[in-house]
Short mmCIF file of C-alpha atoms in Angstrom, two decimals:
data_model
loop_
_atom_site.label_atom_id
_atom_site.label_comp_id
_atom_site.label_asym_id
_atom_site.label_seq_id
_atom_site.Cartn_x
_atom_site.Cartn_y
_atom_site.Cartn_z
CA UNK A 1 222.54 159.05 307.48
CA UNK A 2 225.30 160.27 305.79
CA UNK A 3 226.88 163.54 306.40
CA UNK A 4 224.80 165.44 303.26
CA UNK A 5 222.00 164.03 305.09
CA UNK A 6 222.41 165.22 309.03
CA UNK A 7 219.91 168.02 310.35
CA UNK A 8 222.55 170.40 310.58
CA UNK A 9 221.84 170.91 306.84
CA UNK A 10 218.10 170.11 307.09
CA UNK A 11 217.23 173.88 308.00
CA UNK A 12 218.83 175.37 305.16
CA UNK A 13 216.99 177.47 302.48
CA UNK A 14 216.00 175.83 299.45
CA UNK A 15 218.30 177.05 296.33
CA UNK A 16 216.90 179.69 293.74
CA UNK A 17 215.33 178.40 290.61
CA UNK A 18 217.21 178.59 287.54
CA UNK A 19 214.80 179.72 284.94
CA UNK A 20 216.89 182.31 283.06
CA UNK A 21 218.23 181.63 279.89
CA UNK A 22 221.06 183.76 277.59
CA UNK A 23 218.08 185.58 275.00
CA UNK A 24 216.52 186.09 278.52
CA UNK A 25 219.36 187.15 280.22
CA UNK A 26 220.34 189.69 277.42
CA UNK A 27 216.61 191.28 277.22
CA UNK A 28 217.39 191.56 281.15
CA UNK A 29 220.37 193.61 280.91
CA UNK A 30 218.95 195.46 277.89
CA UNK A 31 215.70 196.05 280.04
CA UNK A 32 217.96 197.18 283.52
CA UNK A 33 220.11 199.74 281.71
CA UNK A 34 216.93 201.45 279.58
CA UNK A 35 214.29 203.07 281.45
CA UNK A 36 214.42 206.16 283.88
CA UNK A 37 217.60 207.29 282.99
CA UNK A 38 217.12 208.19 279.30
CA UNK A 39 213.66 208.87 279.62
CA UNK A 40 213.46 211.30 282.20
CA UNK A 41 217.18 212.85 283.10
CA UNK A 42 218.33 214.00 279.21
CA UNK A 43 217.12 217.44 280.18
CA UNK A 44 218.96 217.51 283.13
CA UNK A 45 222.23 216.76 281.58
CA UNK A 46 221.45 219.09 278.41
CA UNK A 47 220.98 222.22 281.59
CA UNK A 48 224.70 220.96 282.74
CA UNK A 49 226.49 220.69 279.28
CA UNK A 50 224.05 222.21 276.62
CA UNK A 51 223.59 221.22 272.90
CA UNK A 52 226.45 218.87 273.13
CA UNK A 53 224.70 216.48 275.35
CA UNK A 54 225.53 213.56 273.17
CA UNK A 55 229.16 214.00 274.66
CA UNK A 56 228.40 212.95 278.36
CA UNK A 57 226.55 209.59 277.06
CA UNK A 58 229.47 208.77 274.83
CA UNK A 59 232.23 209.32 278.20
CA UNK A 60 229.37 207.42 279.80
CA UNK A 61 229.30 204.58 277.40
CA UNK A 62 233.18 204.23 277.72
CA UNK A 63 233.09 204.26 281.65
CA UNK A 64 230.49 201.78 281.74
CA UNK A 65 232.22 199.14 279.13
CA UNK A 66 235.59 199.74 281.29
CA UNK A 67 233.69 198.26 284.64
CA UNK A 68 231.41 196.14 282.73
CA UNK A 69 235.06 194.13 281.98
CA UNK A 70 235.42 193.90 285.71
CA UNK A 71 232.21 192.40 286.52
CA UNK A 72 232.07 189.69 283.86
CA UNK A 73 235.72 188.49 284.94
CA UNK A 74 233.94 188.51 288.32
CA UNK A 75 230.70 186.73 287.75
CA UNK A 76 232.70 184.17 285.66
CA UNK A 77 234.90 183.48 288.58
CA UNK A 78 232.22 183.59 291.29
CA UNK A 79 228.83 183.13 289.99
CA UNK A 80 227.13 183.84 293.20
CA UNK A 81 223.96 185.95 293.94
CA UNK A 82 225.84 188.66 296.33
CA UNK A 83 227.82 191.05 293.43
CA UNK A 84 229.76 193.72 294.44
CA UNK A 85 229.89 192.52 298.06
CA UNK A 86 231.36 189.08 297.51
CA UNK A 87 234.12 190.20 295.74
CA UNK A 88 235.25 193.01 298.08
CA UNK A 89 235.13 190.56 300.74
CA UNK A 90 236.93 187.75 298.66
CA UNK A 91 239.26 190.82 297.73
CA UNK A 92 240.06 192.47 300.92
CA UNK A 93 238.67 190.34 303.86
CA UNK A 94 237.35 193.61 305.58
CA UNK A 95 233.89 192.64 306.74
CA UNK A 96 233.18 195.94 307.74
CA UNK A 97 234.03 197.33 303.62
CA UNK A 98 232.41 194.66 302.44
CA UNK A 99 228.74 195.66 304.30
CA UNK A 100 229.13 199.37 303.25
CA UNK A 101 229.84 198.35 299.65
CA UNK A 102 226.42 196.09 299.52
CA UNK A 103 224.66 198.89 301.33
CA UNK A 104 225.65 200.90 298.95
CA UNK A 105 224.68 198.87 296.33
CA UNK A 106 221.41 198.43 297.59
CA UNK A 107 220.79 202.06 298.60
CA UNK A 108 221.80 202.61 294.98
CA UNK A 109 219.42 200.43 293.51
CA UNK A 110 216.46 202.17 296.19
CA UNK A 111 216.78 205.35 294.76
CA UNK A 112 217.18 204.46 291.47
CA UNK A 113 213.45 202.88 291.75
CA UNK A 114 212.44 205.82 293.88
CA UNK A 115 213.36 208.03 291.09
CA UNK A 116 211.47 205.75 288.59
CA UNK A 117 208.66 206.08 290.64
CA UNK A 118 209.32 209.72 290.85
CA UNK A 119 209.61 209.87 287.00
CA UNK A 120 206.59 207.37 286.60
CA UNK A 121 204.24 210.46 288.59
CA UNK A 122 205.74 213.23 286.84
CA UNK A 123 205.21 215.07 283.12
CA UNK A 124 204.40 211.61 281.61
CA UNK A 125 201.78 210.90 283.55
CA UNK A 126 199.99 214.33 283.29
CA UNK A 127 199.12 213.55 279.48
CA UNK A 128 196.68 211.75 280.76
CA UNK A 129 195.61 213.52 284.54
CA UNK A 130 195.31 216.66 286.14
CA UNK A 131 197.00 216.41 289.07
CA UNK A 132 193.95 214.81 290.89
CA UNK A 133 195.87 212.02 292.67
CA UNK A 134 199.19 213.51 294.60
CA UNK A 135 202.21 212.47 292.78
CA UNK A 136 203.79 211.09 296.20
CA UNK A 137 200.56 208.78 296.73
CA UNK A 138 200.70 207.53 293.15
CA UNK A 139 204.58 206.65 293.69
CA UNK A 140 203.83 204.81 296.83
CA UNK A 141 201.07 202.64 295.25
CA UNK A 142 203.59 202.11 292.25
CA UNK A 143 206.44 200.96 294.70
CA UNK A 144 204.05 198.32 296.24
CA UNK A 145 202.61 197.18 293.17
CA UNK A 146 205.86 196.24 291.92
CA UNK A 147 206.68 194.54 295.26
CA UNK A 148 203.79 192.24 295.07
CA UNK A 149 204.54 191.50 291.33
CA UNK A 150 208.27 190.31 292.71
CA UNK A 151 206.88 188.35 295.41
CA UNK A 152 205.01 186.51 293.02
CA UNK A 153 208.25 185.07 291.32
CA UNK A 154 211.36 185.87 289.60
CA UNK A 155 209.65 184.17 286.27
CA UNK A 156 206.94 186.25 286.13
CA UNK A 157 209.01 189.10 286.90
CA UNK A 158 211.62 188.59 284.13
CA UNK A 159 208.88 188.00 281.60
CA UNK A 160 207.31 191.28 282.40
CA UNK A 161 210.47 192.47 282.18
CA UNK A 162 210.96 191.11 278.82
CA UNK A 163 207.67 192.65 277.67
CA UNK A 164 208.20 196.30 279.23
CA UNK A 165 211.91 196.23 277.81
CA UNK A 166 210.38 195.63 274.29
CA UNK A 167 207.93 198.57 275.18
CA UNK A 168 210.83 200.73 275.65
CA UNK A 169 212.64 199.81 272.92
CA UNK A 170 210.05 200.89 270.65
CA UNK A 171 209.94 204.12 272.25
CA UNK A 172 213.51 204.74 271.94
CA UNK A 173 213.03 203.53 268.09
CA UNK A 174 210.44 205.93 267.70
CA UNK A 175 212.77 208.75 268.46
CA UNK A 176 215.35 207.36 266.41
CA UNK A 177 212.88 207.18 263.34
CA UNK A 178 211.73 210.96 264.19
CA UNK A 179 215.29 211.66 264.08
CA UNK A 180 216.10 210.00 260.63
CA UNK A 181 213.32 211.78 259.12
CA UNK A 182 214.52 215.12 260.40
CA UNK A 183 217.82 214.23 258.95
CA UNK A 184 216.36 213.63 255.50
CA UNK A 185 213.98 216.54 255.34
CA UNK A 186 216.44 219.12 256.78
CA UNK A 187 214.50 220.01 259.79
CA UNK A 188 216.20 220.45 263.31
CA UNK A 189 219.42 222.89 263.81
CA UNK A 190 222.95 220.83 263.50
CA UNK A 191 224.81 223.60 265.36
CA UNK A 192 223.13 222.92 268.57
CA UNK A 193 225.31 219.63 268.54
CA UNK A 194 228.87 221.38 269.24
CA UNK A 195 227.20 224.25 271.58
CA UNK A 196 228.72 223.85 275.10
CA UNK A 197 226.58 225.91 278.09
CA UNK A 198 229.98 226.59 279.98
CA UNK A 199 231.56 229.77 279.41
CA UNK A 200 234.73 231.15 280.56
CA UNK A 201 237.72 229.03 281.72
CA UNK A 202 238.39 225.60 280.16
CA UNK A 203 238.12 224.30 283.80
CA UNK A 204 234.22 225.53 283.81
CA UNK A 205 234.07 223.57 280.44
CA UNK A 206 235.87 220.46 281.73
CA UNK A 207 233.58 220.55 285.33
CA UNK A 208 230.38 221.20 283.03
CA UNK A 209 231.24 218.14 281.22
CA UNK A 210 232.34 215.97 283.87
CA UNK A 211 229.04 216.81 285.97
CA UNK A 212 226.65 216.20 282.73
CA UNK A 213 228.68 212.86 282.84
CA UNK A 214 227.95 211.88 286.01
CA UNK A 215 224.49 212.64 286.11
CA UNK A 216 224.25 210.76 282.62
CA UNK A 217 226.13 207.57 284.27
CA UNK A 218 222.88 207.29 285.80
CA UNK A 219 221.03 206.18 282.53
CA UNK A 220 224.03 203.50 282.43
CA UNK A 221 223.60 202.07 285.97
CA UNK A 222 222.11 198.30 285.80
CA UNK A 223 224.12 196.29 284.12
CA UNK A 224 226.05 195.44 287.42
CA UNK A 225 222.50 194.14 288.84
CA UNK A 226 222.12 191.27 286.52
CA UNK A 227 225.18 189.50 288.35
CA UNK A 228 222.96 189.23 291.36
CA UNK A 229 220.67 186.95 288.84
CA UNK A 230 223.96 184.71 288.77
CA UNK A 231 222.47 181.71 290.86
CA UNK A 232 219.15 182.18 289.19
CA UNK A 233 220.92 182.01 285.68
CA UNK A 234 221.71 178.77 283.66
CA UNK A 235 225.42 178.57 282.81
CA UNK A 236 226.42 181.63 284.34
CA UNK A 237 229.94 181.28 283.63
CA UNK A 238 229.40 181.17 279.59
CA UNK A 239 225.98 183.42 279.60
CA UNK A 240 227.18 186.35 281.18
CA UNK A 241 229.86 187.85 279.29
CA UNK A 242 227.95 188.21 275.88
CA UNK A 243 224.80 189.33 277.91
CA UNK A 244 226.38 192.30 279.53
CA UNK A 245 228.54 193.31 276.83
CA UNK A 246 225.76 193.08 274.49
CA UNK A 247 223.36 195.09 276.65
CA UNK A 248 225.85 198.16 277.28
CA UNK A 249 226.80 197.74 273.79
CA UNK A 250 223.27 198.31 272.37
CA UNK A 251 222.03 200.78 274.99
CA UNK A 252 225.17 203.04 274.90
CA UNK A 253 224.50 203.20 271.07
CA UNK A 254 220.87 203.94 271.38
CA UNK A 255 221.73 206.71 274.39
CA UNK A 256 223.99 208.80 272.08
CA UNK A 257 222.16 208.36 268.88
CA UNK A 258 219.37 209.77 271.24
CA UNK A 259 221.05 212.40 272.86
CA UNK A 260 222.10 213.58 269.12
CA UNK A 261 218.47 213.68 267.73
CA UNK A 262 217.30 215.55 270.99
CA UNK A 263 219.79 218.41 270.53
CA UNK A 264 219.22 218.69 266.84
CA UNK A 265 215.48 219.04 267.47
CA UNK A 266 214.79 220.77 270.55
CA UNK A 267 217.18 223.63 272.20
CA UNK A 268 218.80 222.54 275.70
CA UNK A 269 216.92 225.52 277.11
CA UNK A 270 213.74 223.66 276.63
CA UNK A 271 214.79 219.97 277.44
CA UNK A 272 216.33 221.27 280.86
CA UNK A 273 212.89 222.35 281.71
CA UNK A 274 211.19 219.36 281.43
CA UNK A 275 210.83 215.74 283.48
CA UNK A 276 209.55 214.26 280.08
CA UNK A 277 212.45 215.33 277.88
CA UNK A 278 211.51 213.11 275.09
CA UNK A 279 208.23 213.62 275.18
CA UNK A 280 209.50 217.46 273.86
CA UNK A 281 211.19 215.86 270.94
CA UNK A 282 208.21 213.79 269.99
CA UNK A 283 205.76 216.91 269.41
CA UNK A 284 209.03 219.22 267.91
CA UNK A 285 209.46 216.31 265.60
CA UNK A 286 208.25 216.06 261.67
CA UNK A 287 206.41 212.46 262.08
CA UNK A 288 202.84 213.06 263.38
CA UNK A 289 203.28 210.66 266.38
CA UNK A 290 200.54 210.94 269.23
CA UNK A 291 202.20 212.52 272.40
CA UNK A 292 199.84 210.50 274.61
CA UNK A 293 200.68 207.26 272.66
CA UNK A 294 204.22 208.13 273.63
CA UNK A 295 203.90 209.25 277.17
CA UNK A 296 201.95 205.65 277.58
CA UNK A 297 205.46 204.06 276.67
CA UNK A 298 207.79 206.34 278.87
CA UNK A 299 205.55 205.21 281.65
CA UNK A 300 206.19 201.41 280.67
CA UNK A 301 209.84 202.30 280.42
CA UNK A 302 210.07 203.91 283.92
CA UNK A 303 207.67 200.97 285.42
CA UNK A 304 210.63 198.40 284.00
CA UNK A 305 213.44 200.40 285.67
CA UNK A 306 211.88 200.24 289.17
CA UNK A 307 210.91 196.65 288.74
CA UNK A 308 214.53 195.29 288.15
CA UNK A 309 216.02 197.52 291.19
CA UNK A 310 213.74 196.49 293.41
CA UNK A 311 214.08 192.92 292.43
CA UNK A 312 217.66 193.25 292.28
CA UNK A 313 217.71 194.79 295.89
CA UNK A 314 215.96 192.01 297.27
CA UNK A 315 218.31 189.54 295.61
CA UNK A 316 221.24 191.52 297.34
CA UNK A 317 219.94 191.39 300.70
CA UNK A 318 219.42 187.40 300.20
CA UNK A 319 222.86 187.01 299.00
CA UNK A 320 224.39 188.94 301.62
CA UNK A 321 222.33 186.93 303.99
CA UNK A 322 223.64 183.79 302.65
CA UNK A 323 227.17 185.19 303.32
CA UNK A 324 226.34 186.14 306.66
CA UNK A 325 226.63 189.98 306.45
CA UNK A 326 222.88 190.19 307.09
CA UNK A 327 221.28 188.38 309.97
CA UNK A 328 219.52 185.02 308.24
CA UNK A 329 216.50 186.12 308.46
CA UNK A 330 216.98 188.20 305.14
CA UNK A 331 217.71 185.00 303.32
CA UNK A 332 214.38 183.81 304.05
CA UNK A 333 212.45 182.18 300.99
CA UNK A 334 209.01 181.61 300.42
CA UNK A 335 208.68 178.10 299.99
CA UNK A 336 205.86 177.96 297.51
CA UNK A 337 207.35 180.77 295.32
CA UNK A 338 211.13 180.07 296.33
CA UNK A 339 211.48 183.97 296.28
CA UNK A 340 213.30 185.87 298.85
CA UNK A 341 210.52 187.16 301.00
CA UNK A 342 212.09 188.68 303.80
CA UNK A 343 214.20 190.83 301.00
CA UNK A 344 211.54 191.95 299.29
CA UNK A 345 209.53 193.47 302.00
CA UNK A 346 212.45 195.01 303.65
CA UNK A 347 213.86 196.72 300.10
CA UNK A 348 210.03 197.84 299.13
CA UNK A 349 209.63 199.23 302.61
CA UNK A 350 212.96 201.48 302.27
CA UNK A 351 211.94 202.33 298.63
CA UNK A 352 208.64 203.65 300.17
CA UNK A 353 210.59 205.76 302.27
CA UNK A 354 212.84 207.07 299.75
CA UNK A 355 210.41 208.09 297.43
CA UNK A 356 209.67 211.10 299.48
CA UNK A 357 212.90 212.38 299.77
CA UNK A 358 213.77 214.28 296.43
CA UNK A 359 213.13 214.43 292.94
CA UNK A 360 214.38 212.65 289.74
CA UNK A 361 217.30 214.51 289.10
CA UNK A 362 218.82 214.49 292.90
CA UNK A 363 218.09 210.61 293.29
CA UNK A 364 219.52 209.93 290.03
CA UNK A 365 222.56 211.38 290.59
CA UNK A 366 222.74 209.90 294.26
CA UNK A 367 222.30 206.73 292.48
CA UNK A 368 225.13 207.53 290.13
CA UNK A 369 227.61 208.68 292.79
CA UNK A 370 226.99 205.13 294.91
CA UNK A 371 227.81 203.33 292.01
CA UNK A 372 230.70 205.26 291.07
CA UNK A 373 232.19 204.58 294.51
CA UNK A 374 231.52 200.62 294.63
CA UNK A 375 232.71 200.71 290.63
CA UNK A 376 235.71 201.88 291.80
CA UNK A 377 236.08 199.20 294.34
CA UNK A 378 235.30 196.41 292.10
CA UNK A 379 237.98 197.69 289.63
CA UNK A 380 240.36 197.39 292.10
CA UNK A 381 239.14 194.05 293.39
CA UNK A 382 239.78 192.50 290.15
CA UNK A 383 243.16 193.12 289.93
CA UNK A 384 243.85 191.91 293.80
CA UNK A 385 241.86 188.61 293.16
CA UNK A 386 244.36 187.75 290.37
CA UNK A 387 246.04 185.66 293.29
CA UNK A 388 243.00 183.39 293.63
CA UNK A 389 242.72 181.53 290.70
CA UNK A 390 239.95 179.42 290.27
CA UNK A 391 239.48 175.95 288.79
CA UNK A 392 237.15 176.92 286.19
CA UNK A 393 237.80 178.50 282.77
CA UNK A 394 236.24 182.04 282.86
CA UNK A 395 236.77 185.43 281.00
CA UNK A 396 239.47 187.44 281.79
CA UNK A 397 239.44 191.19 281.16
CA UNK A 398 242.66 192.80 279.98
CA UNK A 399 244.70 194.45 283.06
CA UNK A 400 244.58 198.23 281.75
CA UNK A 401 240.43 198.17 281.69
CA UNK A 402 240.12 197.47 285.35
CA UNK A 403 242.74 200.21 286.12
CA UNK A 404 241.26 203.18 283.84
CA UNK A 405 237.63 202.02 284.96
CA UNK A 406 238.90 202.69 288.67
CA UNK A 407 240.35 205.84 287.36
CA UNK A 408 237.34 207.54 285.67
CA UNK A 409 234.54 206.34 288.05
CA UNK A 410 236.58 208.06 291.08
CA UNK A 411 236.83 211.21 288.63
CA UNK A 412 233.12 211.07 288.18
CA UNK A 413 232.29 210.79 291.97
CA UNK A 414 235.11 213.38 292.90
CA UNK A 415 233.87 217.29 293.23
CA UNK A 416 235.46 217.77 289.87
CA UNK A 417 231.84 216.69 288.56
CA UNK A 418 230.01 219.69 289.94
CA UNK A 419 227.63 217.92 291.62
CA UNK A 420 224.94 219.43 294.00
CA UNK A 421 225.84 219.45 297.68
CA UNK A 422 222.44 217.61 298.36
CA UNK A 423 223.61 214.34 296.55
CA UNK A 424 226.59 213.97 298.79
CA UNK A 425 224.71 214.90 301.54
CA UNK A 426 221.89 212.05 301.11
CA UNK A 427 224.51 209.75 300.39
CA UNK A 428 226.46 210.71 303.36
CA UNK A 429 223.46 209.92 305.40
CA UNK A 430 222.29 206.48 303.65
CA UNK A 431 225.98 205.41 304.53
CA UNK A 432 225.55 206.18 308.32
CA UNK A 433 222.41 204.88 308.35
CA UNK A 434 224.59 201.43 306.91
CA UNK A 435 227.02 202.31 309.82
CA UNK A 436 224.43 201.97 312.09
CA UNK A 437 222.86 198.57 310.96
CA UNK A 438 226.52 197.15 310.84
CA UNK A 439 226.65 197.97 314.52
CA UNK A 440 223.43 196.56 315.44
CA UNK A 441 223.99 193.16 313.48
CA UNK A 442 227.24 192.99 315.14
CA UNK A 443 225.93 193.23 318.24
CA UNK A 444 223.20 190.42 317.32
CA UNK A 445 225.74 188.43 316.05
CA UNK A 446 227.83 188.60 319.27
CA UNK A 447 224.85 187.65 321.27
CA UNK A 448 224.07 184.49 319.52
CA UNK A 449 227.82 183.36 319.99
CA UNK A 450 228.71 184.05 316.51
CA UNK A 451 231.83 185.60 315.55
#
């Protein structure tokens, strides 16, 4: 019997199946970024900044590109499933920090999925119902249905993601068509595009723009989730750079154009009051497009966001278990379907708990805040890990980009962003839960005689 055939290795879980190719990954990244953010929080962004709501999305686009470059370098260097947790551990070798980063990433995915579930049961669904079923119950059933799809397999989940991505892209293309028609026919108010809600000092203007950018950044999160699919992607070192940069560029361009059109056609005060702001744009546009049809598209869009976030959180659990940051049981794979069954059940239960703790804007801002903190760590990790060369070739980002990425992430995560206090409280509670889990995990490991 050879060394590789020893019983010590016989109990290892089977590897994940590599089913994702280049085109599928590009659509996956685009679908991961598009969705709840642009469909549901555009109005909240307008409420913070005013008619110039395109500006926060343009700034968020730049911040996303900076951090995306760091992720591309790291996933090419370490093509494993644990993402930011893996990079933090390799860079700083502080298990406590690694766990907190991983826990924040997982919670950001769950708060994002909860925001999507809330959006699903909001104004878009109200186009079809009279509120017979309580929104919270709808959101819970929604999460459970996505968990069942995730358990069936990544291939089925990603293929469903492709269909939903095409649907949500169609919805945004409808908005762009409405905007083009408005420009050609002279409809809309171009003066709104330079209208800022803040009055008084320049500091008030800066903080309102930063606050709107921080909230709008929720629309850009998702590209970082894709690195957790590294072990299910064919040739990840070559595939990820083009997929991530293409995904961020496509979505960023669409977001800025959608924001311009929204402000052109609808007053920011009207957008602010709606949890389905793009529906207001459809109703105000010159093209006679059925509002119910657009509402259905929006429901598919937020479904896609929730599906991907539940999927990524479960893969993060799997990756952390393999790195021994979480107990081995979290990496248990369903042998028939080859999916991380324990991780899926765990994150789905947490999402059901979170879905009743806040509204769309608050959960979205919590998601953005948690990830901005993580992005700052990842951008610094890129520079630290330059001292750890690997044998294979991979993408290397210019040094200035991670430096700027860390600075911008920290600014948007700071109180300068004029963030509501409940976001910090919610994030603080989540981190406190993470610390408690860390202590429990250490006690269990010591009881088993593990280091």
